[in-house]
Short mmCIF file of C-alpha atoms and ligand atoms in Angstrom, two decimals:
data_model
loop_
_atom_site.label_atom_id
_atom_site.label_comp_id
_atom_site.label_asym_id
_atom_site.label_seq_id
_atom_site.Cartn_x
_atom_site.Cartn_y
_atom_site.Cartn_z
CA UNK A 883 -24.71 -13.94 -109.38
CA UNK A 884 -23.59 -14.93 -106.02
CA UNK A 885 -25.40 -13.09 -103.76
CA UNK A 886 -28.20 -13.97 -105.96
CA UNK A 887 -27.53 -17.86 -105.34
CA UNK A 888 -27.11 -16.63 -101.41
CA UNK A 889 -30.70 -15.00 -101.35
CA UNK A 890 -31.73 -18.76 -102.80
CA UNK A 891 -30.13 -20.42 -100.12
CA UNK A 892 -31.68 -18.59 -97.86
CA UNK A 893 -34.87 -18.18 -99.12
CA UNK A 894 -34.88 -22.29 -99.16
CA UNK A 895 -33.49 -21.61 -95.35
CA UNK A 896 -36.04 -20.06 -94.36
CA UNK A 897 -38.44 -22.33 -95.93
CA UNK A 898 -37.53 -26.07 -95.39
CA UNK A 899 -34.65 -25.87 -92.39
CA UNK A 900 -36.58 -26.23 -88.92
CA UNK A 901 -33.51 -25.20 -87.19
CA UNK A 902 -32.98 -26.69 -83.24
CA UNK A 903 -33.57 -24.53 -80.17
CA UNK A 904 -34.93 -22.04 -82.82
CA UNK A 905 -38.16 -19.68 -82.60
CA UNK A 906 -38.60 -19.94 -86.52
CA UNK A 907 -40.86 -17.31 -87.21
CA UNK A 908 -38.35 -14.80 -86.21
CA UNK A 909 -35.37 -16.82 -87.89
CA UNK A 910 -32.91 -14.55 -89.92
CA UNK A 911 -30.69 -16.95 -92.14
CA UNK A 912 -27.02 -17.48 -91.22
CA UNK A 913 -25.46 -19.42 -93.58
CA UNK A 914 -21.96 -20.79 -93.03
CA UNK A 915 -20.34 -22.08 -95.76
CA UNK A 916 -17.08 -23.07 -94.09
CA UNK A 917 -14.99 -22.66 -91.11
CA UNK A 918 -11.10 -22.46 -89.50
CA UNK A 919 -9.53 -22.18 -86.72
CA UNK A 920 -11.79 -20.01 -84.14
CA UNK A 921 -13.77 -18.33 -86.88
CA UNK A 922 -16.77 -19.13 -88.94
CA UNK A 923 -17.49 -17.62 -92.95
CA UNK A 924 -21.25 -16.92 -94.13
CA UNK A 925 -21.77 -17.50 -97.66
CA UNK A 926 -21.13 -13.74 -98.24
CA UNK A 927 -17.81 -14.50 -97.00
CA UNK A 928 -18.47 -12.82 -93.58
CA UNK A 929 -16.24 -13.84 -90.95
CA UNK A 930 -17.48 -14.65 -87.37
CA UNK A 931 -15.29 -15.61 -84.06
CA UNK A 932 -17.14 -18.86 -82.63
CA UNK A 933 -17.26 -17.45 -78.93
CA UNK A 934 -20.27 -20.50 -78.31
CA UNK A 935 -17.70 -22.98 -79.80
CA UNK A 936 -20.58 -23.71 -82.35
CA UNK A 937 -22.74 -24.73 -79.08
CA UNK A 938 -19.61 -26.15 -76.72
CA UNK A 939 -18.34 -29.23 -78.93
CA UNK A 940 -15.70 -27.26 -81.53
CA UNK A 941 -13.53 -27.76 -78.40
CA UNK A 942 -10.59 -27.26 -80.97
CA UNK A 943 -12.52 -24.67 -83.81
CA UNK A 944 -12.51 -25.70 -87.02
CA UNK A 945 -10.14 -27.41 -89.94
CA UNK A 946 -7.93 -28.51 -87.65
CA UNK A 947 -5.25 -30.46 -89.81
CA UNK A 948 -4.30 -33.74 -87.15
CA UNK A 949 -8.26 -33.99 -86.77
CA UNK A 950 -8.85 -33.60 -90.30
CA UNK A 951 -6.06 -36.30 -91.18
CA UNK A 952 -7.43 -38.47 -89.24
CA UNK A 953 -11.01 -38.54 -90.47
CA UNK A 954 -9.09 -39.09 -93.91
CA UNK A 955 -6.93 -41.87 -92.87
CA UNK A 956 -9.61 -43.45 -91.36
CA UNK A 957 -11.89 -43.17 -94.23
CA UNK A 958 -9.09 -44.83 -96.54
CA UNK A 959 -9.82 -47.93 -94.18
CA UNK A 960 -13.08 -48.08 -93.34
CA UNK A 961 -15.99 -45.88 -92.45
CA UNK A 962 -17.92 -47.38 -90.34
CA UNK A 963 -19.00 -51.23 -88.69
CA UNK A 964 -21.88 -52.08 -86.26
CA UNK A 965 -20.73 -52.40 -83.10
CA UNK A 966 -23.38 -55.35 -82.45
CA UNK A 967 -21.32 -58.51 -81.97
CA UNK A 968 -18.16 -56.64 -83.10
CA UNK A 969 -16.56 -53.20 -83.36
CA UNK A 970 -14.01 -51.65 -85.16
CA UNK A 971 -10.40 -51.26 -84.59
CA UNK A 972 -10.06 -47.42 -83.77
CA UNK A 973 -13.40 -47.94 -81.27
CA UNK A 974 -11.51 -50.90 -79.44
CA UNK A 975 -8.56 -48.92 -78.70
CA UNK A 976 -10.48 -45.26 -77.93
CA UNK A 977 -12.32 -47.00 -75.06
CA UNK A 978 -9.11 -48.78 -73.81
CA UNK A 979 -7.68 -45.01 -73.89
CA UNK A 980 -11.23 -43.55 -71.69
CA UNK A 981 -10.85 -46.42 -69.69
CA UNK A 982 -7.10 -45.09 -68.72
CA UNK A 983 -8.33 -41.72 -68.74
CA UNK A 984 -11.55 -41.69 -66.96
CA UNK A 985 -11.42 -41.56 -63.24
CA UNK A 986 -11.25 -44.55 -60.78
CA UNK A 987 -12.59 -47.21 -61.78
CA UNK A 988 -14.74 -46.38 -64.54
CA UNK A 989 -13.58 -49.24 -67.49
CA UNK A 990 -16.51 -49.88 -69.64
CA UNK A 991 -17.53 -47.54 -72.35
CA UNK A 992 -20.79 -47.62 -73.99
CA UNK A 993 -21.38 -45.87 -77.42
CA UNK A 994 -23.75 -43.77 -78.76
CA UNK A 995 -23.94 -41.12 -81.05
CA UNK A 996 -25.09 -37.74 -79.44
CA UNK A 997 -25.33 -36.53 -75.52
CA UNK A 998 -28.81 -36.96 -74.93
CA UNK A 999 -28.58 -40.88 -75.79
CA UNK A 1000 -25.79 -41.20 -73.61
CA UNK A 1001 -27.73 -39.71 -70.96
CA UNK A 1002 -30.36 -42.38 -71.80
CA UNK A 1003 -27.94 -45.18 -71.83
CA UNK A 1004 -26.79 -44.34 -68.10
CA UNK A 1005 -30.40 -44.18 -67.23
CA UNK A 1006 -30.92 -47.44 -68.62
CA UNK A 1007 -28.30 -49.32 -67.57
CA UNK A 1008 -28.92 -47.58 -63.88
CA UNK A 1009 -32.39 -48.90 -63.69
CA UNK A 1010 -31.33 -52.43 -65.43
CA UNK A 1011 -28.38 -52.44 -63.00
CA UNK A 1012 -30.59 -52.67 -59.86
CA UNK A 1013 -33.14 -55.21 -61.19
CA UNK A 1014 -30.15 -57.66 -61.71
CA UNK A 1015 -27.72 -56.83 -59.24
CA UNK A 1016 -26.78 -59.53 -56.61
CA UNK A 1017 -29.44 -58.25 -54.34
CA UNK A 1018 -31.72 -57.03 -56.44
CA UNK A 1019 -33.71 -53.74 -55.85
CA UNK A 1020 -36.83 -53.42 -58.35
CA UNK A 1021 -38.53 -50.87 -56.96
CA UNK A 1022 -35.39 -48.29 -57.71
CA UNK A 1023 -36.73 -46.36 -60.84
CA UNK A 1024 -36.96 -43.45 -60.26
CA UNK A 1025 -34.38 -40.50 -60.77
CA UNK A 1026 -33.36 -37.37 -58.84
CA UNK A 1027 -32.03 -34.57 -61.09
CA UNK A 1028 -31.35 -30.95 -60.39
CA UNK A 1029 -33.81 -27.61 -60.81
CA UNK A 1030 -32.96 -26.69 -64.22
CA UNK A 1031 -31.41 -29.16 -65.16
CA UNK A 1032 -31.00 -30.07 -69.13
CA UNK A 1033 -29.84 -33.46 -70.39
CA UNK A 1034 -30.51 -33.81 -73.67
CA UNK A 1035 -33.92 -33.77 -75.54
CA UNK A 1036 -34.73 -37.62 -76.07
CA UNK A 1037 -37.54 -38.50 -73.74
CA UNK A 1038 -35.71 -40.39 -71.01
CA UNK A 1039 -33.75 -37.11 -70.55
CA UNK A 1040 -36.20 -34.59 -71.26
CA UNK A 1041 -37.76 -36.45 -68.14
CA UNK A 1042 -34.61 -35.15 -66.26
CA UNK A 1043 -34.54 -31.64 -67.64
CA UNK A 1044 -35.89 -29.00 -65.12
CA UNK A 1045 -36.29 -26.09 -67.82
CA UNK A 1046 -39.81 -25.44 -67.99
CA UNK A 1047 -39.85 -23.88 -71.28
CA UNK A 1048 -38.06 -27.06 -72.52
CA UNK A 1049 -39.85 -29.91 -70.97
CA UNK A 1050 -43.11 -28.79 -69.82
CA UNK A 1051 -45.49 -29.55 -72.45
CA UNK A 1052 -44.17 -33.13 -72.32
CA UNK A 1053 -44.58 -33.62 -68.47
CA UNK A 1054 -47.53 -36.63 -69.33
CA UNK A 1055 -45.25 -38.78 -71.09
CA UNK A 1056 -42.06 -38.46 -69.17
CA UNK A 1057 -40.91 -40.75 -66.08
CA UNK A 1058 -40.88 -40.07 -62.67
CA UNK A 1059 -38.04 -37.39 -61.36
CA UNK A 1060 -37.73 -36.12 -57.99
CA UNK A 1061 -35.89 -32.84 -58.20
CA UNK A 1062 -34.28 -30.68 -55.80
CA UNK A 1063 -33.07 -26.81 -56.37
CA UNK A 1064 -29.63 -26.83 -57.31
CA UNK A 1065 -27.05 -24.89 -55.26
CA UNK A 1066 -26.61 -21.98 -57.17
CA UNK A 1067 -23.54 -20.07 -56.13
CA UNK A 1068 -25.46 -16.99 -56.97
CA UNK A 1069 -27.77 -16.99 -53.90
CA UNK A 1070 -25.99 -17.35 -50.95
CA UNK A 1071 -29.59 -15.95 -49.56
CA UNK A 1072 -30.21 -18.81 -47.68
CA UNK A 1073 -27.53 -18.82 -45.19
CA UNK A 1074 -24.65 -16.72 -43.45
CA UNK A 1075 -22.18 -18.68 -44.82
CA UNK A 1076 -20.35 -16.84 -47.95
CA UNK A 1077 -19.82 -17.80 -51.66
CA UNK A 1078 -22.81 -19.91 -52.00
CA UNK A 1079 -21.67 -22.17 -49.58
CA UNK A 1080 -25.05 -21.82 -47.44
CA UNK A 1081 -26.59 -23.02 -50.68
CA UNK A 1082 -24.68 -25.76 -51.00
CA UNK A 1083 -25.65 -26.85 -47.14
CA UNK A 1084 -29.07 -26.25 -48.40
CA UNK A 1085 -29.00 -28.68 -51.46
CA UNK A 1086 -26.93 -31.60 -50.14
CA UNK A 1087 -29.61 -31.50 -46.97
CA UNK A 1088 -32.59 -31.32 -49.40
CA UNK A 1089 -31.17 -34.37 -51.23
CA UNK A 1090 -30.47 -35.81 -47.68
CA UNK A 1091 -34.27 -35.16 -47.17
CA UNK A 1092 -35.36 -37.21 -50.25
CA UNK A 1093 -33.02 -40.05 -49.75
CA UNK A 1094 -33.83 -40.52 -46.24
CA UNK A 1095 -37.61 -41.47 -47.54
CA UNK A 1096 -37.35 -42.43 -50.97
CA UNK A 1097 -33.78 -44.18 -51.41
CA UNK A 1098 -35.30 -47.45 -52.29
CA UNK A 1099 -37.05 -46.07 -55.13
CA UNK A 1100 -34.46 -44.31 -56.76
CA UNK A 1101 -32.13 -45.55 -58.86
CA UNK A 1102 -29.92 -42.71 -59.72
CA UNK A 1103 -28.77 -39.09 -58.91
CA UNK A 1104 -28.26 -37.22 -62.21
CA UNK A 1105 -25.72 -34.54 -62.18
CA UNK A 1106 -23.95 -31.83 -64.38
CA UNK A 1107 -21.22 -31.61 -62.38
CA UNK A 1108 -20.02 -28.29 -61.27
CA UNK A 1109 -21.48 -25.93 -64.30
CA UNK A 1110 -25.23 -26.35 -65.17
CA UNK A 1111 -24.16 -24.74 -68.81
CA UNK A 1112 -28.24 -24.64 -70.40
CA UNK A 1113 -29.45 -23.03 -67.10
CA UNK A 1114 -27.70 -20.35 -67.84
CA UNK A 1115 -23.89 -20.98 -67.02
CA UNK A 1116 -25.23 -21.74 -62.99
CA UNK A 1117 -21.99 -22.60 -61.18
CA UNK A 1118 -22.54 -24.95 -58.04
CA UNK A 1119 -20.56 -24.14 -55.39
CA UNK A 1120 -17.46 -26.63 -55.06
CA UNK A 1121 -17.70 -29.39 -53.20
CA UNK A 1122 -21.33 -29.73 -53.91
CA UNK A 1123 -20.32 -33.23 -56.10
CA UNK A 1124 -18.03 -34.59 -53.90
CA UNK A 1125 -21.25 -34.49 -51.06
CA UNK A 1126 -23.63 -35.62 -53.38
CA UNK A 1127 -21.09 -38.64 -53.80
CA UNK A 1128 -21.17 -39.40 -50.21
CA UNK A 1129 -24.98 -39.11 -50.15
CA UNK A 1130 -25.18 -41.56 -53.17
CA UNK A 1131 -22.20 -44.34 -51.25
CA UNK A 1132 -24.27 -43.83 -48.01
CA UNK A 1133 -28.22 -44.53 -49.42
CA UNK A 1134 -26.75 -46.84 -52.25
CA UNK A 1135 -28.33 -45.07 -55.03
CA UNK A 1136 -25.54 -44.72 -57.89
CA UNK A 1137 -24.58 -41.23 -59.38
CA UNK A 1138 -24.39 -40.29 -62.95
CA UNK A 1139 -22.00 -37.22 -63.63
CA UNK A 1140 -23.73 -36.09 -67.38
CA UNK A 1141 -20.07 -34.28 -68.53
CA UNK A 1142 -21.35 -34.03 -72.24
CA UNK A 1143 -20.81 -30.09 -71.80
CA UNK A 1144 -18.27 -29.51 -69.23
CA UNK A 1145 -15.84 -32.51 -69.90
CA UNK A 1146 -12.79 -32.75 -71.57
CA UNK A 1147 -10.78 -29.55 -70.77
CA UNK A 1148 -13.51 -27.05 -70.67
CA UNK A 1149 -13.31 -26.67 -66.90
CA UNK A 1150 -9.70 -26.75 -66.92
CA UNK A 1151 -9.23 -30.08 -65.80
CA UNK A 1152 -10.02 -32.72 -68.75
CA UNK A 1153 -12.97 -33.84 -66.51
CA UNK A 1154 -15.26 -31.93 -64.16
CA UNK A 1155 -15.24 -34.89 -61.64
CA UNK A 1156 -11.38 -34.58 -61.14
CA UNK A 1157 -11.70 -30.88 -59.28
CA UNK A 1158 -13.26 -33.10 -56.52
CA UNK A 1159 -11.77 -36.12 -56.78
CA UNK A 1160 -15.13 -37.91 -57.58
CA UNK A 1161 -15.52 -41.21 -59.38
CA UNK A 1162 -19.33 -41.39 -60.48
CA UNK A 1163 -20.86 -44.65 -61.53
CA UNK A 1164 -21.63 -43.19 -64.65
CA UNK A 1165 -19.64 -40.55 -67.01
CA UNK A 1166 -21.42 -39.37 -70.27
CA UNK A 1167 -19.30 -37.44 -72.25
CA UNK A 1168 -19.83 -36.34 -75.99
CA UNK A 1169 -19.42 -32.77 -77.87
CA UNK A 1170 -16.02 -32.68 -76.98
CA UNK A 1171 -15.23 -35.91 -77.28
CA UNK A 1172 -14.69 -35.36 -81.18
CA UNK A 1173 -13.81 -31.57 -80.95
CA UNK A 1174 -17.59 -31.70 -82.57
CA UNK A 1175 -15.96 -33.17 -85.48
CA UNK A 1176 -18.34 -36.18 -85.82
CA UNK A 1177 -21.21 -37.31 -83.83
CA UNK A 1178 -20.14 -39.48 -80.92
CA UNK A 1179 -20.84 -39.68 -77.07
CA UNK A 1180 -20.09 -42.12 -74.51
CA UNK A 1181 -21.64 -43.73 -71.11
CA UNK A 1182 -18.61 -44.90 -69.24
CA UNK A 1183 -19.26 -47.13 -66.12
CA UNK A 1184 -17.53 -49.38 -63.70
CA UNK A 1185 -17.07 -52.96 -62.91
CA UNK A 1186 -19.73 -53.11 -60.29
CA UNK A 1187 -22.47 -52.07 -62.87
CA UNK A 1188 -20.72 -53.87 -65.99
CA UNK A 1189 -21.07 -57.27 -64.02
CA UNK A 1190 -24.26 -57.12 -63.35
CA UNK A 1191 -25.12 -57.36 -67.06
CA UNK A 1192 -23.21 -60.50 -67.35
CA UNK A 1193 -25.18 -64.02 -67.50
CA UNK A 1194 -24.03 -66.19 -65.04
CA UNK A 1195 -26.42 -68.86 -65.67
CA UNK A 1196 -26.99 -70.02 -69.10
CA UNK A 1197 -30.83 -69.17 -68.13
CA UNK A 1198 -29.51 -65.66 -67.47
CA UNK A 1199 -30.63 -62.94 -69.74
CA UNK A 1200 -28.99 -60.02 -67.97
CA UNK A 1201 -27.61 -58.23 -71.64
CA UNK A 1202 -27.76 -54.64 -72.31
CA UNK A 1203 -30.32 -54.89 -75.25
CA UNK A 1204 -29.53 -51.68 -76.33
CA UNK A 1205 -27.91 -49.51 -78.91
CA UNK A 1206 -27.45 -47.18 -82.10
CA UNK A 1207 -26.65 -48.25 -85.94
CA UNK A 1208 -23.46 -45.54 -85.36
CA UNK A 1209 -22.62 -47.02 -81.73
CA UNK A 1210 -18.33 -47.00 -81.89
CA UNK A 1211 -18.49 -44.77 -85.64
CA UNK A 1212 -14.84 -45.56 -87.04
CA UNK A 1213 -14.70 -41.96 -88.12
CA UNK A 1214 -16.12 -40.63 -85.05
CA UNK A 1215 -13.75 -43.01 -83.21
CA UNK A 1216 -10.42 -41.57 -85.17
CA UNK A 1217 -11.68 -38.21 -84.24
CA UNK A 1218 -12.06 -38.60 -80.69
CA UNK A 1219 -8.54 -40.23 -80.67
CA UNK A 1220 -6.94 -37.55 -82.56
CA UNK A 1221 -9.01 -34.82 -80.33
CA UNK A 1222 -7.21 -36.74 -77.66
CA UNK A 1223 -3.77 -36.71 -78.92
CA UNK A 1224 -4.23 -32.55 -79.50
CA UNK A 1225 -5.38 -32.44 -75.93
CA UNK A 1226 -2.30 -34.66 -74.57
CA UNK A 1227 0.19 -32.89 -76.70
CA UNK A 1228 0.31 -29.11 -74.72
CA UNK A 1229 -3.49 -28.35 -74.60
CA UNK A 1230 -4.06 -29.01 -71.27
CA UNK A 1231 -1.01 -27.14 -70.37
CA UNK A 1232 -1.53 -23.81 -71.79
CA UNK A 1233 -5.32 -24.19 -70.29
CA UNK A 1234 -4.42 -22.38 -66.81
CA UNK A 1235 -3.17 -19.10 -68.53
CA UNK A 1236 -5.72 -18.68 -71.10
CA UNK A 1237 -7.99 -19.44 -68.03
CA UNK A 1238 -6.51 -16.83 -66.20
CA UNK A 1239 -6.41 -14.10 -68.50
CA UNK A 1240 -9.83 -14.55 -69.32
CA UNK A 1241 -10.58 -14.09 -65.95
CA UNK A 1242 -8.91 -11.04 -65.69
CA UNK A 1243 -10.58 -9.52 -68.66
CA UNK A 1244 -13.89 -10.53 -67.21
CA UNK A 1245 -13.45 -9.10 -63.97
CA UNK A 1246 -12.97 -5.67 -65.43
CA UNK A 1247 -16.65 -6.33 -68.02
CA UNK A 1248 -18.18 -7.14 -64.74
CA UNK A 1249 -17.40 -3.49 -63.88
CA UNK A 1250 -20.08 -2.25 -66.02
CA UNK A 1251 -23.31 -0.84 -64.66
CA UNK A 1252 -25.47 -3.38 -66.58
CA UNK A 1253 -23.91 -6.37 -64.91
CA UNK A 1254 -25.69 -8.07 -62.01
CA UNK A 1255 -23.78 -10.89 -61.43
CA UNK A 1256 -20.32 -12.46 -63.33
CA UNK A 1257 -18.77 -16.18 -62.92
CA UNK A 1258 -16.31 -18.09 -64.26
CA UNK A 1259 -15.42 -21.51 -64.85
CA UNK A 1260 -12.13 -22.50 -66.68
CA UNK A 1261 -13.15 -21.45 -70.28
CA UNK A 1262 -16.77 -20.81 -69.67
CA UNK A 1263 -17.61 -16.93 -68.41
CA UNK A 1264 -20.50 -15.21 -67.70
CA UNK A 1265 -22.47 -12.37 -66.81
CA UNK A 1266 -26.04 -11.70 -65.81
CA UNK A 1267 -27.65 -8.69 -66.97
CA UNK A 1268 -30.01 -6.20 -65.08
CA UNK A 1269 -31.92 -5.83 -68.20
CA UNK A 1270 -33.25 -8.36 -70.63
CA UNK A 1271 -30.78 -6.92 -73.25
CA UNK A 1272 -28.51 -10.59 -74.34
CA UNK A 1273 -30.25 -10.74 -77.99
CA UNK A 1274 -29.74 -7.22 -78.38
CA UNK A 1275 -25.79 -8.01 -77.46
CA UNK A 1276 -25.72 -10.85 -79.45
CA UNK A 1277 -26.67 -8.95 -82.35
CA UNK A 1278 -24.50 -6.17 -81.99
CA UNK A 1279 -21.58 -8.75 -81.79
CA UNK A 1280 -22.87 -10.66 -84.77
CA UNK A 1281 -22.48 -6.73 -86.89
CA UNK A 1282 -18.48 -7.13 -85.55
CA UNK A 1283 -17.69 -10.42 -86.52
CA UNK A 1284 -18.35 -12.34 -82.86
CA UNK A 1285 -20.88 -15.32 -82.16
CA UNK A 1286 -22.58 -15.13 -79.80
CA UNK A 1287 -25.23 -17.23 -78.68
CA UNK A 1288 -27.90 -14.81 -77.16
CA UNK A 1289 -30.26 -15.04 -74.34
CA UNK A 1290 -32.46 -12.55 -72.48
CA UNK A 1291 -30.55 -11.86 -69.90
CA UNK A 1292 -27.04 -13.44 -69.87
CA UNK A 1293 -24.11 -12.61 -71.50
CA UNK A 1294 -21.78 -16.06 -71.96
CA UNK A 1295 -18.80 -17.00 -73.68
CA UNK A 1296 -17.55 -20.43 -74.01
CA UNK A 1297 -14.70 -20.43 -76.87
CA UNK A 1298 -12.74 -23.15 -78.78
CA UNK A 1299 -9.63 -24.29 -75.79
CA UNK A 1300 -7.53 -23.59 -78.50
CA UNK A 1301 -8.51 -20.43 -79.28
CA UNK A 1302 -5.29 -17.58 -80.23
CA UNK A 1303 -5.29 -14.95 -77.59
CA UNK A 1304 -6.13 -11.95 -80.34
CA UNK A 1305 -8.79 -14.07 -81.45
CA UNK A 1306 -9.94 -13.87 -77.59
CA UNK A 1307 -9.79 -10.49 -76.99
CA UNK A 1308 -11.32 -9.83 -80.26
CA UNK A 1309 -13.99 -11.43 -78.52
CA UNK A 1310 -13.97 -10.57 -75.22
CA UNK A 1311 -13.51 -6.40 -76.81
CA UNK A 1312 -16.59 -6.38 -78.73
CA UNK A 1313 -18.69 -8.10 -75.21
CA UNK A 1314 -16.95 -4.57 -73.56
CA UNK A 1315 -18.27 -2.77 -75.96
CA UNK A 1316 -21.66 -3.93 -76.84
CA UNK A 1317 -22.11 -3.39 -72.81
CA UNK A 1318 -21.15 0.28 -73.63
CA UNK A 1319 -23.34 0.70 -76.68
CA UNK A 1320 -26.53 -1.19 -76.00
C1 LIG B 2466 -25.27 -31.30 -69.94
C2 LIG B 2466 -25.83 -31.76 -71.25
N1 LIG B 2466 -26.29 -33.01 -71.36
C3 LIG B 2466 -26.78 -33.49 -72.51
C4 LIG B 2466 -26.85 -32.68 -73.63
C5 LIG B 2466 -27.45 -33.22 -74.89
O1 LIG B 2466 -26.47 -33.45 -75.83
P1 LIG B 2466 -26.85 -33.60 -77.38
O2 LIG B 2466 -27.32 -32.24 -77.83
O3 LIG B 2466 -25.59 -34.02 -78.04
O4 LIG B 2466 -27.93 -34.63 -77.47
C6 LIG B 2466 -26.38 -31.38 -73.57
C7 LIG B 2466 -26.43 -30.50 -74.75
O5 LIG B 2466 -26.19 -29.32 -74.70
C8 LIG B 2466 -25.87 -30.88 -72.34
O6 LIG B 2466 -25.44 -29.62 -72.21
#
């Protein structure tokens, strides 16, 4: 009877749900009918380790009991209030606790409800920012963003995104974007120098290139700082943000750091910016920011910015005149804060061991034969493959009970921060062996 009403669901799976980032004519149905901990359950009752972290929000996997309480407490108050003219409670004091958290002097938190819009919102507010500024700059709108890059899908960020499988087809409706290779730490080709710092050199003086002609058209430098995770896991070599700050303080164009994948914790550091010491003039952050729990991201910028959408004359129409009906969510909001209290209560602490003995067990799968090329940061590993043979991987995994999310030629894993360390090596076993097998 049950497998029966399985075969329905996905029958009807197959037939109305146009999943995302999906080539549907080769979709097999995977059903999940609920989740704990590090490990998902088909409707068969199959269990599956989320080594993606159910694509790099379930930052704390699934059914966790403070998060959980919290949506419930919260939802014995109130679910949700506009955040035009007012906000909620729980949203007031979650951007008073970014605001603490966030480096330097970024204090103003903008809401939105997935990664991409906050993306948009720092774009925005970039471009708005320079046309009312004390000494206005209207001709600065345009944006420089990385090769492969990927910021979200909306248009503004699709603009941004340098995957041409992506964002080609929509190249006539997208804004201008001047984009330079990133510095892959991969190809330290271009230069003596080792570990990819040649590359590095190579960007930061390409970017030097562009500014030196076209600063006073661009508004903004978008960045994922230190891990590009869509391009494929590519690692920039550090130090490459802290230049491209310089760059950004010395042509006055301002720099948004797009953390929506690599902040809070995943890097080891509960933001990507901190490894360098950089305060950008925008921080998006999302997927984490709930443990994936709810959707919710942020644009957090600084005083400089934040002014210059304030009237000073009552002729003045300098507002923001954007937003989202679920901008500052009160569920989302008592999410994020719980998320928070998990990650300030030991999280962060008993990072740098998991970190390390992932690394160790990744050094020895990079021994294998098929392995071009391995990386690692924090809680996001890698490995290139000398054959296209990821999906084939992936599915071999999926047989043993681990997630994976395949591609061609790369080999990634990018588990919950709290996952258990059998639950890891479970994992990080079955990668060792599929490399064997395949
Ligand atoms: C760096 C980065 N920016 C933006 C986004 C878009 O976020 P969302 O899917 O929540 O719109 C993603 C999603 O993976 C991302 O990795």
């Amino acid at each position: 009877m049950n497998s029966s009403k399985n075969d329905q669901l996905r029958e009807w799976d197959r037939a109305h749900y146009w999943h995302s980032f999906t080539p549907m004519a080769g979709y097999e149905p995977l059903v999940i009918a609920r989740a704990e901990g590090s490990t998902l359950y088909d409707v068969d009752g199959n269990a599956y380790l989320d080594a993606a972290s159910s694509m790099w929000c379930a930052a704390l996997g699934h059914g966790h009991p403070r998060i959980n309480a919290a949506i419930v407490e919260q939802l014995g108050k109130m679910a949700h209030c506009t955040s035009l003219g007012m906000g909620a409670d729980i949203a007031v004091r979650l951007a008073k606790r970014l605001a603490d958290l966030a480096p330097g002097d970024l204090q103003h938190v903008f809401y939105s409800s997935d990664g991409s819009s906050a993306v948009e919102v720092a774009m925005k507010q970039a471009l708005q920012y320079w046309r009312q500024c004390d000494s206005p700059r209207t001709n600065k709108t345009k944006y420089l963003a990385f090769g492969q890059a990927y910021h979200g899908d909306t248009i503004g960020a699709t603009a941004l995104g340098g995957i041409g499988r992506y964002h080609d087809a929509f190249a006539p409706v997208l804004c201008e974007v001047i984009r330079v290779a990133a510095p892959d730490s991969r190809s330290a080709k271009s230069s003596p120098l080792p570990g990819g710092e040649g590359e590095m050199a190579r960007a930061l003086s390409d970017v030097r290139t562009v500014l030196e002609s076209q600063a006073d058209t661009i508004a903004a430098i978008v960045v994922e700082p230190r891990v590009q995770c869509a391009a494929g896991m590519l690692m920039h070599p550090p130090g490459f943000l802290a230049g491209l700050r310089k760059l950004c303080d010395e042509y006055d164009v301002l720099l948004v750091a797009d953390e929506i994948a690599v902040g809070l914790g995943r890097t080891g550091k509960l933001f990507a910016c901190n490894h360098e010491d950089v305060t950008p003039d925008f921080l998006c952050l999302g997927k984490h920011l709930t443990a994936g729990y709810l959707p919710m991201a942020v644009t957090i910028t600084t005083p400089r910015v934040y002014n210059a959408f304030l009237n000073r004359e009552p002729t003045d129409d300098n507002t923001f005149w954007h937003g989202h009906t679920h901008s500052g969510n009160a569920l989302a909001a008592a999410a994020a804060m719980a998320t928070l209290d998990e990650f300030e209560s030991g999280l962060m602490d008993e990072l740098p061991a998991k970190i390390a003995h992932l690394n160790k067990r990744w050094r020895e799968i990079a021994t294998s034969p098929r392995v071009k090329h391995s990386r690692q940061c924090g809680m996001i590993a890698a490995i290139d493959l000398h054959e296209p043979k990821g999906q084939a991987i992936a599915s071999y995994a999926l047989e043993r009970g681990v997630w994976l999310r395949g591609r061609d030629d790369l080999v990634y894993v990018m588990p919950p921060l709290n996952i258990d360390a059998t639950d890891l090596d479970r994992i990080l076993d079955v990668v060792a062996a599929a490399l064997q097998k395949i």
